[in-house]
Backbone as a ProteinNet text record, in pm:
[ID]
protein_1_A
[PRIMARY]
APKLLAYGVLLAIGATVLPSFLLSASLGRISAQANATIGTLSPVVTVLLAVMILGEELTGIDVAGTALVIAGVGWFTFADRKR
[TERTIARY]
2549.8	2550.8	2399.8	2312.9	2199.8	2133.4	2244.3	2208.2	2195.9	2266.1	2210.5	2079.2	2122.2	1997.1	1837.4	1853.9	1724.6	1708.6	1832.1	1823.6	1714.2	1770.2	1750	1637.9	1526.8	1424.9	1354.1	1344.9	1296.8	1284.3	1414.9	1418.9	1290.4	1291	1210.2	1088.1	1032.1	895.7	848.2	931.1	950.2	946.6	1021.8	1043.8	947.5	864.8	817.8	677	718.1	537.6	473.7	520.2	384.9	349.1	430.2	394.5	302.8	336.4	213.3	57.1	107.5	-29.5	-80.7	10.7	-101.4	-113.4	-75.8	-129.6	-251.5	-256.8	-384.9	-505.2	-433.1	-604.3	-647.5	-521.6	-569	-657.1	-611.6	-671.1	-809.8	-828.7	-977.3	-1048.1	-1020.1	-1117.6	-1118.2	-1049.5	-1043.6	-1146.1	-1186.9	-1305.1	-1162.2	-1273.1	-1155.7	-1116.6	-1162.1	-1127.1	-1013.9	-943	-867.3	-734	-792.3	-734.8	-626	-744.2	-646.5	-527.6	-570.5	-470.8	-392.3	-361.2	-236.3	-155.8	-243.1	-159.7	-150.4	-195.8	-147.1	34.3	18.1	126.5	237.6	244.7	327.7	427.5	414.6	574.1	586.8	544	618.1	706.4	650.7	677	803.9	824.7	891.5	1035.2	1007.7	1068.6	1148.9	1115.5	1136.8	1254.2	1169.9	1249.9	1400.3	1384.5	1492.9	1615.9	1554	1656.2	1641.8	1632.1	1644.4	1731.7	1666.3	1740.2	1842.2	1831.2	1916.4	2029	1968.9	2122.8	2087.8	1982.4	1962.6	1967.5	2043.7	2053.5	1904.5	1838.7	1708.9	1755.3	1686.2	1676.3	1599.5	1621	1499.1	1356	1426.4	1372.1	1288.2	1319.2	1211.1	1145.8	1166.2	1087	988.8	1047.3	917.3	811	867.1	803.6	688.5	734.4	594.1	599.9	586	463.3	350	415.7	305.9	224.5	253.7	206.7	84.4	98.5	28.8	-88.2	-33.7	-89.1	-203.4	-203.3	-246.7	-387.7	-367.1	-444.9	-533.1	-507.6	-551.4	-625.7	-597.5	-706.2	-762.9	-783.7	-899.4	-1001.8	-933.8	-1001.6	-1103.1	-1030.3	-1121	-1235.9	-1209.3	-1270	-1408.6	-1387.6	-1472.9	-1572.3	-1535.8	-1618.9	-1712.8	-1632.2	-1773.9	-1869	-1876.6	-2028.4	-2085.6
522.4	460.3	369.9	329.1	284.3	190.2	89.8	-10	79	178.2	251.8	328	407.8	484.8	373.7	280.5	163.7	152.8	143.5	104.8	234	348.3	425.8	460.9	472.2	494.2	354.4	215.8	103.8	159.9	214.6	258.1	381.5	455.2	599.4	514.3	450.5	385.9	308.9	205.6	114.1	233.5	286.3	357.6	444.9	511.5	633.3	657.4	600.8	637.3	517.3	432.6	281.3	342.2	336.8	303.9	414.8	565.9	651.3	618.9	590.4	486.2	424.2	302.4	228	267.7	359.6	419.1	501.1	600.4	678.5	570.3	457.4	362.4	309.9	285.1	217.8	305.7	444.6	525	552.8	543.8	511.1	410.4	331.3	240.5	259.1	273.6	255.3	414.9	447.3	562.9	664.3	746.9	893	871.7	803.8	816.6	725.7	636.6	553	666.4	742.3	787.9	903.7	974.9	1088.5	1038.8	892.5	814.5	856.6	771.4	739.3	896.8	984.2	1127	1170.2	1161.5	1145	1092.2	993.6	869.8	901.6	965.2	977.8	1019.9	1119.6	1200.7	1140.2	1146.9	1059.8	906	849.1	714	759.4	817.2	878.2	926.3	1028.2	1024.1	949.1	834.9	746.2	643	603.7	510.2	602.4	721.8	775.6	767.3	761	727.4	628.5	507.9	366.3	287.8	289.2	232.9	362.7	488	536.2	574.5	631.1	643.2	791.9	868.8	1025	1053.6	1173.8	1217.4	1295	1239.7	1285.2	1450.2	1559	1702.1	1745.8	1841.9	1909	1981.6	2026.9	2076.9	1951.3	1820.8	1675.9	1672.8	1691	1670	1783.2	1864.6	2018	1978.9	1969.7	1921.5	1834.5	1703.3	1597.8	1605.5	1696	1737.8	1807.1	1920.7	2031.8	1948.8	1810.1	1754.3	1705.5	1622.6	1562.3	1633	1750.8	1836.6	1916.9	1920.3	2008.3	1945.4	1779.5	1639.8	1608.5	1652.3	1657.9	1738.7	1840.8	2017.3	1951.9	1963.4	1909.2	1810	1758.3	1634.1	1668.8	1706.7	1739.8	1816.1	1956.7	2067.2	2006.2	1893.6	1850.6	1782	1705.3	1620.6	1716.7	1863.9	1919.6	1983.1	1959.9	2022.2	1930.5
-2161.4	-2229.3	-2211.7	-2311.6	-2364.5	-2206.4	-2187.2	-2107.1	-1969.4	-1977.4	-1798.1	-1807.1	-1907.2	-1943.6	-1910.7	-1963.4	-1941.2	-1827	-1731.8	-1581.7	-1484.3	-1556.5	-1518.4	-1518	-1670.4	-1711.2	-1601	-1591.3	-1526.9	-1390.7	-1311.9	-1190.3	-1165.4	-1255.6	-1259	-1238.9	-1333.8	-1348.5	-1208.6	-1194.4	-1078.9	-941.2	-893.7	-735.9	-752.1	-861	-822.1	-912.7	-1058.6	-1111.3	-1082.6	-1072.8	-1059.5	-868	-792.9	-616.7	-613.1	-694.9	-710	-736.1	-878.1	-929.2	-853	-768	-687.4	-524.1	-482	-369.1	-391.6	-533.2	-551.1	-559.6	-658.8	-614.8	-550.4	-424.4	-272.2	-190.6	-240.8	-120.6	-189.3	-319.2	-363.6	-293.8	-283.6	-202.1	-61.4	24.4	159.7	199	291.8	372.2	343.2	402.3	448	540.6	666.9	778.6	768	668.1	651.3	605.9	476.4	443.2	505.7	586.6	661	752.9	821.5	926.9	828.2	698	613	594	598.9	527.1	654.6	772.5	927.9	968.5	965.7	975.6	895.7	753	641.4	700.2	726	760.1	851	980.7	1092.8	1050	959.9	900.5	891.5	755.4	696.3	745.2	858.6	946	1026.8	1084.6	1147.9	1052.4	943.8	820.6	818.2	769.2	735.7	915.3	1004.1	1119.2	1168.7	1102.6	1092.4	1007.7	919.4	766.6	768.2	712.1	635.9	738.6	868.2	950.3	952.5	907.8	933.4	1102.1	1106.5	1239.4	1269.7	1341.2	1370.9	1497.5	1408	1466.3	1562	1616.8	1708.7	1613.4	1418.1	1390.9	1307	1286.3	1258.9	1339.7	1500.2	1623	1598.6	1566.1	1614.8	1461.1	1359.8	1231.8	1274.1	1320.4	1354.8	1436.2	1555.2	1601.8	1622.1	1508.8	1451.6	1332.3	1279.2	1183.7	1281.9	1414.4	1472.1	1551.4	1620.2	1666.2	1590.9	1458	1367.3	1304.7	1342.2	1291.1	1372.3	1460.4	1616.6	1647.3	1597.3	1590.6	1526.2	1455	1331.8	1327.4	1417.7	1441.5	1506.8	1669.4	1760.5	1718.3	1657.4	1612.7	1526.6	1447.2	1384.1	1444.2	1564	1622.7	1737.6	1718.8	1862	1780.7	1615	1518.2	1557.4
[MASK]
+++++++++++++++++++++++++++++++++++++++++++++++++++++++++++++++++++++++++++++++++++

C-alpha cells in the first residue's frame, strides 16, 4: 500500500540516513581524541544496549569481541604514547 511505503521511506530516512549524516557532521566538529573515544566505545555500548533493551543473550563471543576491541585500542594508544 502507498501509505505503508511512505512510512517505510520515512523510517529509512529518519532512522538510518539522517542519524548517519548528523553523526558525521558532529564528528567533524570535535577533536581526534574524542573521535577515537567514540569509535572505541561504540561497539561496547551497542552490545550493552542490545543486552539491556532488546534482551539479547550476552555470549562468550560477544565478551571476547568487546575485549579485543578494547585491547586493540589500548595497544595502539600506548604504542603511540611511547613515540
